[in-house]
Coordinates of C-alpha atoms and ligand atoms in Angstrom, one line a residue:
M1 CA -28.8 -11.8 19.2
P2 CA -30.7 -8.6 19.8
K3 CA -33.2 -7.5 17.1
K4 CA -33.1 -4.0 15.5
S5 CA -35.8 -1.8 17.0
K6 CA -36.8 1.3 15.1
S7 CA -35.6 3.6 17.9
N8 CA -32.1 2.3 18.1
D9 CA -31.5 1.4 14.4
W10 CA -28.4 3.5 13.7
T11 CA -27.8 1.4 10.6
N12 CA -30.5 3.3 8.7
I13 CA -28.9 6.8 9.2
T14 CA -28.5 8.5 5.9
Y15 CA -26.0 11.2 5.1
S16 CA -26.3 14.2 2.7
P17 CA -23.7 14.1 -0.1
A18 CA -20.4 15.8 1.0
P19 CA -18.3 15.7 -2.2
E20 CA -14.8 17.1 -2.2
S21 CA -14.4 19.6 -5.1
A22 CA -11.9 18.6 -7.7
S23 CA -12.3 21.9 -9.5
Q24 CA -9.0 23.4 -8.2
V25 CA -6.9 20.5 -9.1
Q26 CA -4.8 20.7 -12.3
I27 CA -4.2 17.6 -14.2
A28 CA -2.4 18.1 -17.6
K29 CA -3.7 16.5 -20.7
R30 CA -0.4 14.7 -21.1
Y31 CA 2.6 13.8 -19.0
N32 CA 6.1 13.0 -20.2
H33 CA 8.8 11.2 -18.2
F34 CA 10.7 13.2 -15.6
I35 CA 14.4 12.6 -16.4
G36 CA 17.4 14.7 -15.4
G37 CA 15.1 17.4 -13.9
K38 CA 13.2 17.9 -17.2
W39 CA 10.0 16.6 -18.7
V40 CA 11.1 14.4 -21.5
A41 CA 8.9 13.0 -24.3
P42 CA 9.1 9.2 -24.8
T43 CA 11.5 8.2 -27.5
K44 CA 8.8 6.0 -29.2
K45 CA 6.3 8.9 -28.8
E46 CA 3.7 6.5 -27.3
Y47 CA 1.3 7.3 -24.5
F48 CA -1.3 5.5 -22.6
A49 CA -4.5 6.7 -20.8
T50 CA -5.0 6.8 -17.1
T51 CA -8.7 6.8 -16.1
N52 CA -10.8 7.4 -13.1
P53 CA -12.0 3.9 -11.9
A54 CA -15.1 5.4 -10.3
T55 CA -16.4 6.9 -13.6
G56 CA -14.3 5.3 -16.4
K57 CA -13.4 8.8 -17.6
K58 CA -9.9 9.5 -19.0
L59 CA -8.0 11.8 -16.7
S60 CA -4.8 12.2 -18.7
E61 CA -2.3 10.4 -20.9
V62 CA 1.1 9.3 -19.8
A63 CA 4.4 8.4 -21.5
E64 CA 5.0 4.7 -22.3
G65 CA 8.6 4.1 -21.3
S66 CA 10.9 2.2 -23.6
Q67 CA 14.4 0.7 -23.0
A68 CA 15.9 3.9 -24.4
D69 CA 13.9 6.1 -21.9
V70 CA 15.0 3.9 -19.0
N71 CA 18.6 4.1 -20.3
A72 CA 18.3 7.9 -20.2
A73 CA 16.9 7.9 -16.7
V74 CA 19.6 5.6 -15.3
K75 CA 22.2 7.8 -17.0
A76 CA 20.8 10.9 -15.4
A77 CA 20.6 9.2 -12.0
R78 CA 24.3 8.0 -12.4
A79 CA 25.4 11.5 -13.4
A80 CA 23.7 13.0 -10.3
Y81 CA 25.2 10.3 -8.1
D82 CA 28.7 10.9 -9.4
G83 CA 28.1 14.6 -9.4
P84 CA 26.5 16.9 -6.8
W85 CA 24.3 14.5 -4.9
G86 CA 27.0 11.8 -4.2
K87 CA 29.3 14.5 -2.9
M88 CA 26.8 16.4 -0.8
S89 CA 26.9 16.3 3.0
G90 CA 24.1 14.5 4.9
R91 CA 23.2 17.9 6.4
E92 CA 22.6 19.5 3.0
R93 CA 20.7 16.4 1.7
G94 CA 18.5 16.6 4.8
K95 CA 17.5 20.2 3.9
Y96 CA 16.2 19.2 0.5
I97 CA 14.2 16.3 2.0
Y98 CA 12.7 18.6 4.7
R99 CA 11.7 21.0 1.9
I100 CA 10.0 18.1 0.0
A101 CA 8.1 17.1 3.1
R102 CA 6.9 20.7 3.7
L103 CA 5.9 21.1 0.0
I104 CA 3.8 17.9 0.2
Q105 CA 2.1 19.3 3.3
E106 CA 1.3 22.5 1.5
R107 CA -0.2 20.7 -1.5
A108 CA -1.7 17.9 0.5
R109 CA -5.3 18.6 -0.5
E110 CA -4.5 18.6 -4.2
F111 CA -2.5 15.4 -3.9
A112 CA -5.3 13.7 -2.0
I113 CA -7.9 14.6 -4.6
I114 CA -5.7 13.3 -7.5
E115 CA -4.9 10.1 -5.6
T116 CA -8.6 9.5 -5.2
L117 CA -9.4 10.4 -8.8
D118 CA -6.7 8.2 -10.3
G119 CA -6.9 5.2 -7.9
G120 CA -10.5 5.1 -6.6
K121 CA -9.8 5.2 -2.9
P122 CA -12.1 7.2 -0.6
I123 CA -11.0 10.8 -0.1
R124 CA -11.1 10.4 3.6
E125 CA -8.3 7.8 3.4
S126 CA -6.1 9.7 0.9
R127 CA -6.6 12.9 2.9
D128 CA -6.1 11.5 6.3
I129 CA -3.7 8.6 5.7
D130 CA -1.9 8.4 2.4
I131 CA -0.7 11.9 2.0
P132 CA 0.1 12.9 5.6
L133 CA 1.9 9.6 6.0
A134 CA 3.9 10.2 2.9
A135 CA 5.0 13.6 4.2
N136 CA 5.9 12.0 7.5
H137 CA 8.2 9.5 5.6
F138 CA 10.1 12.4 4.1
F139 CA 10.3 14.2 7.5
Y140 CA 11.4 11.1 9.3
N141 CA 14.1 10.2 6.8
A142 CA 15.3 13.9 6.5
G143 CA 16.1 13.7 10.2
W144 CA 18.4 10.8 9.7
A145 CA 20.3 12.2 6.7
D146 CA 23.0 13.9 8.8
K147 CA 23.0 11.3 11.6
L148 CA 23.7 8.0 9.8
E149 CA 27.0 7.5 11.8
F150 CA 24.9 7.6 15.0
A151 CA 22.3 5.2 13.5
Y152 CA 25.0 2.7 12.7
P153 CA 27.8 3.3 15.2
N154 CA 31.3 1.8 14.6
Q155 CA 30.4 0.9 11.0
K156 CA 31.8 2.2 7.8
I157 CA 28.8 3.6 5.9
S158 CA 28.5 4.3 2.2
S159 CA 25.5 4.8 -0.2
L160 CA 24.9 2.2 -2.9
G161 CA 24.5 4.3 -6.0
V162 CA 21.4 4.2 -8.3
A163 CA 18.2 2.7 -6.9
A164 CA 15.7 1.1 -9.3
Q165 CA 12.2 1.4 -7.6
V166 CA 9.0 -0.2 -8.9
I167 CA 5.7 0.4 -7.1
P168 CA 2.1 -0.9 -7.2
W169 CA -1.2 0.9 -7.6
N170 CA -2.8 0.5 -4.1
F171 CA -0.9 3.3 -2.3
P172 CA 0.7 5.1 -5.3
F173 CA 1.9 8.3 -3.5
L174 CA 2.7 6.6 -0.2
M175 CA 4.7 3.9 -1.9
A176 CA 6.7 6.5 -3.8
A177 CA 7.5 8.2 -0.5
W178 CA 8.4 4.9 1.2
K179 CA 10.9 4.3 -1.6
I180 CA 12.3 7.7 -2.4
A181 CA 12.7 9.2 1.1
P182 CA 15.2 6.6 2.5
A183 CA 17.1 6.5 -0.8
L184 CA 17.7 10.2 -0.7
A185 CA 18.5 10.3 3.0
T186 CA 21.2 7.8 2.5
G187 CA 22.7 9.6 -0.5
N188 CA 21.5 7.4 -3.4
T189 CA 19.8 8.5 -6.6
V190 CA 16.6 7.1 -8.0
V191 CA 14.7 5.8 -11.0
L192 CA 11.1 5.2 -10.1
K193 CA 8.5 3.3 -12.2
P194 CA 4.9 3.9 -10.9
A195 CA 2.1 1.5 -11.6
Q196 CA 0.3 1.8 -15.0
T197 CA -3.1 2.5 -13.5
T198 CA -2.0 5.2 -11.0
P199 CA 0.9 7.2 -12.3
L200 CA -0.4 10.7 -11.6
T201 CA 0.6 11.5 -8.1
A202 CA 4.1 10.3 -8.6
L203 CA 4.3 12.7 -11.6
K204 CA 2.9 15.4 -9.3
L205 CA 5.6 14.5 -6.8
A206 CA 8.2 15.3 -9.6
E207 CA 6.8 18.9 -9.6
V208 CA 7.6 19.0 -5.8
F209 CA 11.2 17.8 -6.5
A210 CA 11.6 20.5 -9.1
D211 CA 10.1 23.2 -6.8
A212 CA 12.4 22.0 -3.9
G213 CA 15.4 22.6 -6.2
L214 CA 16.5 19.0 -5.9
P215 CA 19.6 18.7 -8.2
D216 CA 18.7 17.4 -11.7
G217 CA 18.7 13.6 -12.0
V218 CA 18.5 12.8 -8.3
V219 CA 15.0 11.4 -8.8
N220 CA 13.8 10.3 -12.3
I221 CA 10.3 9.0 -13.0
V222 CA 9.7 6.8 -16.0
T223 CA 6.1 5.7 -16.6
G224 CA 5.0 2.6 -18.5
A225 CA 3.8 -1.0 -18.1
G226 CA 5.4 -4.1 -16.7
E227 CA 8.1 -4.2 -19.4
T228 CA 9.2 -0.7 -18.4
G229 CA 9.5 -1.9 -14.8
A230 CA 11.5 -4.9 -16.0
A231 CA 13.9 -2.6 -17.9
V232 CA 14.4 -0.5 -14.8
V233 CA 15.2 -3.3 -12.4
N234 CA 17.3 -5.2 -15.0
H235 CA 19.4 -2.2 -16.1
P236 CA 23.1 -3.2 -15.5
D237 CA 24.0 0.2 -14.0
V238 CA 21.6 0.1 -11.1
N239 CA 23.0 -0.9 -7.7
K240 CA 19.8 -1.4 -5.7
V241 CA 16.3 -2.8 -6.5
A242 CA 13.3 -2.0 -4.3
F243 CA 10.1 -3.6 -5.5
T244 CA 6.6 -3.6 -4.1
G245 CA 4.1 -5.7 -5.9
S246 CA 2.9 -9.2 -6.5
T247 CA 4.7 -12.3 -5.4
G248 CA 4.7 -13.5 -9.1
V249 CA 6.6 -10.5 -10.3
G250 CA 8.8 -10.5 -7.2
K251 CA 9.9 -14.1 -8.2
L252 CA 10.7 -12.9 -11.7
I253 CA 12.8 -10.1 -10.3
Q254 CA 14.7 -12.4 -8.0
K255 CA 15.6 -14.6 -10.9
S256 CA 16.7 -11.7 -13.0
V257 CA 19.0 -10.2 -10.4
A258 CA 20.6 -13.5 -9.5
G259 CA 24.3 -13.4 -10.3
S260 CA 24.4 -9.6 -10.1
D261 CA 25.6 -7.6 -7.0
K262 CA 22.4 -5.6 -6.8
K263 CA 21.0 -5.2 -3.3
V264 CA 17.3 -6.2 -3.3
T265 CA 14.3 -5.7 -1.1
L266 CA 11.0 -7.3 -2.2
E267 CA 7.7 -6.3 -0.5
L268 CA 5.2 -8.8 -1.9
G269 CA 1.7 -10.2 -1.3
G270 CA 0.0 -11.3 1.9
K271 CA -2.9 -13.2 3.4
A272 CA -3.0 -11.9 7.0
A273 CA -4.7 -13.7 9.9
N274 CA -6.8 -11.5 12.1
I275 CA -7.4 -13.5 15.3
I276 CA -10.1 -12.7 17.8
L277 CA -9.9 -14.4 21.2
E278 CA -12.9 -14.9 23.5
D279 CA -11.7 -12.2 25.9
A280 CA -11.2 -9.6 23.2
P281 CA -13.0 -6.2 23.3
I282 CA -15.5 -7.3 20.7
D283 CA -16.8 -3.9 19.6
Q284 CA -13.3 -2.7 19.1
A285 CA -12.3 -5.9 17.4
V286 CA -15.3 -5.5 14.9
E287 CA -13.9 -2.1 14.0
G288 CA -10.5 -3.7 13.6
I289 CA -12.0 -6.4 11.3
V290 CA -13.7 -3.8 9.1
N291 CA -10.5 -1.6 9.0
G292 CA -8.4 -4.7 8.4
I293 CA -10.3 -5.8 5.2
Y294 CA -12.4 -3.0 3.8
F295 CA -9.8 -0.2 4.2
N296 CA -8.7 0.8 0.6
Q297 CA -11.2 -1.7 -0.8
G298 CA -9.0 -4.5 0.5
H299 CA -6.3 -3.5 -2.0
V300 CA -3.8 -3.8 0.9
C301 CA -0.9 -6.2 1.0
C302 CA -1.3 -6.6 4.8
A303 CA -5.1 -6.7 4.7
G304 CA -6.6 -8.9 7.4
S305 CA -8.3 -11.1 4.8
R306 CA -8.5 -14.3 7.0
L307 CA -10.6 -13.8 10.2
F308 CA -10.2 -16.4 13.0
V309 CA -12.9 -16.1 15.7
Q310 CA -12.9 -18.2 18.9
E311 CA -15.9 -20.5 18.7
N312 CA -17.8 -19.3 21.8
I313 CA -17.9 -15.7 20.6
Y314 CA -18.4 -16.5 16.9
E315 CA -22.2 -15.7 16.7
E316 CA -21.8 -12.4 18.5
V317 CA -18.9 -11.3 16.4
M318 CA -20.6 -12.2 13.2
W319 CA -23.8 -10.5 14.2
K320 CA -22.0 -7.3 15.0
L321 CA -19.8 -7.5 12.0
K322 CA -22.7 -7.9 9.5
R323 CA -24.5 -5.1 11.3
R324 CA -21.4 -2.9 10.9
M325 CA -21.1 -3.9 7.3
D326 CA -24.6 -2.7 6.7
T327 CA -23.5 0.8 7.6
L328 CA -20.6 1.0 5.3
I329 CA -21.1 3.6 2.5
V330 CA -19.9 2.3 -0.9
G331 CA -19.7 4.8 -3.8
D332 CA -18.3 8.1 -5.0
P333 CA -14.7 8.1 -3.6
L334 CA -14.7 11.9 -3.6
D335 CA -17.6 12.0 -1.1
K336 CA -16.2 12.5 2.4
N337 CA -18.8 10.1 3.8
T338 CA -17.6 7.2 1.6
D339 CA -16.1 4.2 3.4
V340 CA -15.4 1.9 0.4
G341 CA -14.5 3.4 -2.9
A342 CA -14.0 2.1 -6.5
I343 CA -12.0 -1.0 -7.4
N344 CA -8.8 0.2 -9.0
S345 CA -9.3 -1.4 -12.4
K346 CA -11.6 -3.6 -14.5
A347 CA -8.9 -6.3 -14.5
Q348 CA -8.8 -6.3 -10.7
L349 CA -12.6 -6.2 -10.4
N350 CA -12.7 -9.3 -12.7
T351 CA -10.1 -11.0 -10.5
I352 CA -12.2 -10.3 -7.4
K353 CA -15.4 -11.6 -9.0
R354 CA -13.6 -14.8 -10.0
F355 CA -12.5 -15.3 -6.3
I356 CA -16.1 -14.7 -5.1
K357 CA -17.4 -17.3 -7.6
A358 CA -14.7 -19.7 -6.4
G359 CA -15.7 -19.1 -2.7
I360 CA -19.4 -19.9 -3.6
K361 CA -18.4 -23.0 -5.6
D362 CA -16.2 -24.2 -2.7
G363 CA -19.3 -24.1 -0.4
G364 CA -18.8 -20.8 1.4
E365 CA -21.8 -18.8 2.6
M366 CA -21.6 -15.3 1.3
Y367 CA -22.9 -12.1 2.9
Q368 CA -22.9 -8.7 1.2
P369 CA -24.9 -5.7 2.5
A370 CA -27.5 -4.2 0.2
C371 CA -25.9 -1.1 -1.4
D372 CA -26.8 1.1 -4.3
L373 CA -23.7 0.8 -6.5
P374 CA -23.2 3.5 -9.1
N375 CA -24.0 2.6 -12.7
K376 CA -20.6 3.4 -14.0
G377 CA -17.2 2.5 -12.7
N378 CA -15.8 -0.6 -10.9
W379 CA -17.5 -1.6 -7.7
C380 CA -17.6 -4.5 -5.3
P381 CA -19.6 -4.4 -2.1
P382 CA -17.9 -5.4 1.2
T383 CA -18.1 -9.2 1.2
V384 CA -17.7 -11.8 3.9
F385 CA -17.6 -15.6 3.5
T386 CA -18.4 -18.0 6.4
N387 CA -18.3 -21.8 6.4
V388 CA -15.1 -21.9 4.5
A389 CA -12.6 -24.7 4.4
Q390 CA -8.9 -24.2 5.0
S391 CA -8.2 -25.5 1.5
S392 CA -10.6 -23.1 -0.2
R393 CA -9.0 -20.8 -2.7
I394 CA -10.4 -17.7 -1.0
V395 CA -8.6 -18.8 2.2
Q396 CA -5.3 -19.6 0.6
E397 CA -4.8 -17.0 -2.2
E398 CA -4.5 -13.2 -2.0
I399 CA -7.6 -11.6 -3.5
F400 CA -6.6 -8.0 -3.0
G401 CA -10.2 -6.9 -2.7
P402 CA -12.9 -6.4 -0.1
V403 CA -13.5 -10.1 0.6
L404 CA -13.1 -11.6 4.0
A405 CA -13.0 -15.4 4.8
V406 CA -14.0 -16.3 8.3
Q407 CA -13.0 -19.5 10.3
T408 CA -13.4 -20.5 13.9
F409 CA -11.0 -22.1 16.4
R410 CA -11.2 -23.6 19.8
T411 CA -7.6 -23.4 21.2
V412 CA -4.6 -21.2 20.8
P413 CA -2.4 -23.9 19.3
E414 CA -5.1 -24.6 16.7
V415 CA -5.3 -21.0 15.6
I416 CA -1.6 -20.6 15.4
E417 CA -1.4 -23.6 13.2
K418 CA -4.2 -22.4 11.0
A419 CA -2.9 -18.8 10.8
N420 CA 0.6 -20.0 9.7
N421 CA -0.8 -22.4 7.1
T422 CA -0.3 -20.0 4.2
P423 CA 2.6 -19.4 1.8
Y424 CA 2.6 -15.8 2.9
G425 CA 4.0 -14.1 6.0
L426 CA 3.5 -10.4 5.9
S427 CA 1.2 -9.4 8.7
A428 CA -1.3 -10.5 11.4
G429 CA -3.5 -9.1 14.1
V430 CA -4.4 -10.5 17.5
W431 CA -7.3 -9.2 19.7
C432 CA -7.1 -10.3 23.3
D433 CA -7.4 -8.9 26.8
K434 CA -4.3 -10.5 28.3
G435 CA -0.9 -9.0 27.4
A436 CA 0.9 -12.3 28.2
R437 CA -1.3 -14.3 25.9
L438 CA -1.1 -11.8 23.2
F439 CA 2.7 -11.9 23.2
Q440 CA 2.6 -15.7 23.4
I441 CA 0.5 -15.8 20.1
T442 CA 2.3 -13.0 18.3
G443 CA 5.6 -14.7 19.0
A444 CA 4.4 -17.9 17.3
L445 CA 3.0 -16.3 14.2
D446 CA 5.1 -16.2 11.0
A447 CA 4.5 -12.6 10.0
G448 CA 6.7 -9.6 9.7
V449 CA 4.2 -7.1 11.1
I450 CA 1.8 -8.0 13.9
W451 CA -0.7 -5.7 15.4
G452 CA -2.1 -6.2 19.0
N453 CA -5.7 -5.0 19.5
T454 CA -5.5 -2.8 16.4
F455 CA -4.9 -3.3 12.7
N456 CA -3.5 -1.5 9.7
K457 CA -1.5 1.1 11.7
F458 CA 1.5 2.5 9.9
D459 CA 4.4 4.7 11.1
P460 CA 7.6 5.8 9.3
T461 CA 9.7 4.8 12.3
S462 CA 8.5 1.2 12.2
P463 CA 10.0 -1.4 9.9
F464 CA 7.6 -3.1 7.5
G465 CA 8.1 -6.3 5.5
G466 CA 7.5 -10.0 5.3
F467 CA 8.6 -13.6 5.5
K468 CA 8.1 -16.5 3.2
E469 CA 6.4 -15.6 -0.1
S470 CA 5.8 -12.1 1.2
G471 CA 9.3 -11.1 0.3
Y472 CA 12.4 -10.0 2.2
G473 CA 14.0 -6.8 3.5
R474 CA 12.3 -4.1 5.5
E475 CA 11.1 -0.6 4.6
G476 CA 10.6 2.1 7.3
G477 CA 12.6 2.8 10.4
L478 CA 16.3 2.2 10.6
H479 CA 15.9 -1.2 8.9
G480 CA 14.6 0.7 5.9
L481 CA 17.5 3.0 5.8
G482 CA 20.0 0.2 6.1
A483 CA 18.6 -1.3 3.0
Y484 CA 20.1 1.6 1.0
L485 CA 23.5 1.5 2.6
N486 CA 26.7 -0.6 2.5
L487 CA 27.5 -1.2 6.1
E488 CA 30.9 -2.6 7.1
Y489 CA 32.5 -3.2 10.5
Ligands
LIG1 P1 2.4 -6.2 -9.8 O1 1.6 -6.7 -11.0 O2 3.5 -7.1 -9.3 O3 2.9 -4.8 -10.2 C1 3.7 -4.0 -9.3 C2 4.6 -3.1 -10.1 O4 5.5 -3.9 -10.9 C3 3.8 -2.3 -11.2 O5 4.4 -1.0 -11.3 C4 3.9 -3.1 -12.4 O6 3.7 -2.4 -13.6 C5 5.4 -3.6 -12.3 N1 5.7 -4.8 -13.0 C6 4.9 -5.7 -13.6 N2 5.6 -6.7 -14.2 C7 6.9 -6.4 -13.9 C8 8.1 -7.0 -14.3 N3 8.2 -8.2 -14.9 N4 9.3 -6.5 -13.8 C9 9.3 -5.3 -13.1 N5 8.1 -4.7 -12.8 C10 7.0 -5.2 -13.2 O7 1.5 -6.0 -8.6 P2 0.2 -5.1 -8.5 O8 -1.0 -5.8 -9.1 O9 0.4 -3.8 -9.1 O10 0.0 -4.9 -6.9 C11 -0.6 -5.8 -6.2 C12 0.4 -6.7 -5.4 O11 1.3 -5.9 -4.7 C13 -0.3 -7.5 -4.4 O12 0.1 -8.8 -4.4 C14 0.1 -6.9 -3.1 O13 0.1 -7.7 -2.0 C15 1.4 -6.4 -3.4 N6 1.8 -5.2 -2.5 C16 2.7 -5.5 -1.5 C17 3.0 -4.5 -0.6 C18 4.0 -4.9 0.5 S1 4.6 -3.6 1.3 N7 4.4 -6.1 0.7 C19 2.5 -3.3 -0.7 C20 1.5 -3.0 -1.7 C21 1.2 -4.0 -2.6 P3 2.2 -2.3 -14.2 O14 1.5 -1.4 -13.3 O15 2.3 -1.7 -15.5 O16 1.7 -3.7 -14.2

């Protein structure tokens, strides 16, 4: 492989700091629940802190939701469903949802900064991906609100009632939009429980609902830990459960709803294969590998965490990948140059460290670029493991961090077998010059979402979801709307 010469060594380029200012953003010292259109103090009067994972500093404190709080939220959602919202025409509902989408756009910069402060993701990603995509989900679903009979022709359509929605910490604002927008477009009301470590942007979204004049109780937000989430999904008066999170909790939810008539969608974990064939455009593929695993610090359910490279291009791909990793900027998430931000919590950092240790113990060869990590906060450099066995824990289990495991293959049947050898089936990527071969491989992969010559591309019109232990049901597109409707022929 070529050696770096001083004249062409772009890996040594340095950038001046370009921090986004957080001075205009208002975060209250304390947030209550948003129930029935009002900010309601928790019945037990307990609060928990939410901190900035890049500094460890407390940002605010947030209400701890009890069963009584959840009961109040479900009651408010039921009243709104039996009242104004349930009776409203799709055309009128659509107007509210459009208004929400436009208000998100107006406050996009503020939401991006808060998302980055509370979650640790680079401002470039929250500014360019999370927040605009969330607005797009509201726009897209608003458009369907008065056209449902055209979306599902010759079918009797009715909404479900109250939707219980529980979301994780990796895309807090976007996940709230994924869940709330289709629920509202189809005439349901909502009780949402954000993740414990990232509740702030969902609470900011409640301000948008109030400003949009959304009738009281249509969306209720109850904050808290896992028990609060369990109280929301197990409440006897909810008709629909939409959960995004770990496979472990997804299994608990599946057991708890068994025997009820709740309609359920589960978006769970993943361990995606990213497959590079010998005729792939290698420079593009390397960008796709980096985007696949280091986007959002690898806290991505569909992350391309298992890389499969055809044997004859392995050396070239690895040389280019390591060289590209050397250029990634890890650090202050508010800096517009940052590529890899802070790990969302100490607990998640410890999990990632345990996996890295396991990878080394299993005989993997680890590479991490030299980076100056900040003294405070939770950090993990981009990491790649080569020489890993199919049975290694870092190949089999979801790490949910910036850790890539690389394997090689010789033939297409071999890589299909290896790629499918996982309990998960959420996503995959294939890089290849020939369309026919690409479709041959994608057709044989057990994954709900497969990208061809790209990775981690999301669109509100496109359904998203998994097979096997990655859950069931789809979010996004018409499939996502259908999950909030009774459809009868
Ligand atoms: P979880 O621990 O499962 O938490 C997800 C949400 O569920 C959080 O709000 C959590 O509250 C709550 N929760 C915890 N225990 C619960 C229970 N018994 N009943 C109801 N709710 C409960 O996952 P996580 O660590 O936040 O997120 C990472 C996982 O989410 C990964 O496995 C990832 O793959 C998956 N994920 C999947 C997708 C899709 S689309 N498939 C998208 C993003 C993430 P606390 O925050 O208080 O724990």
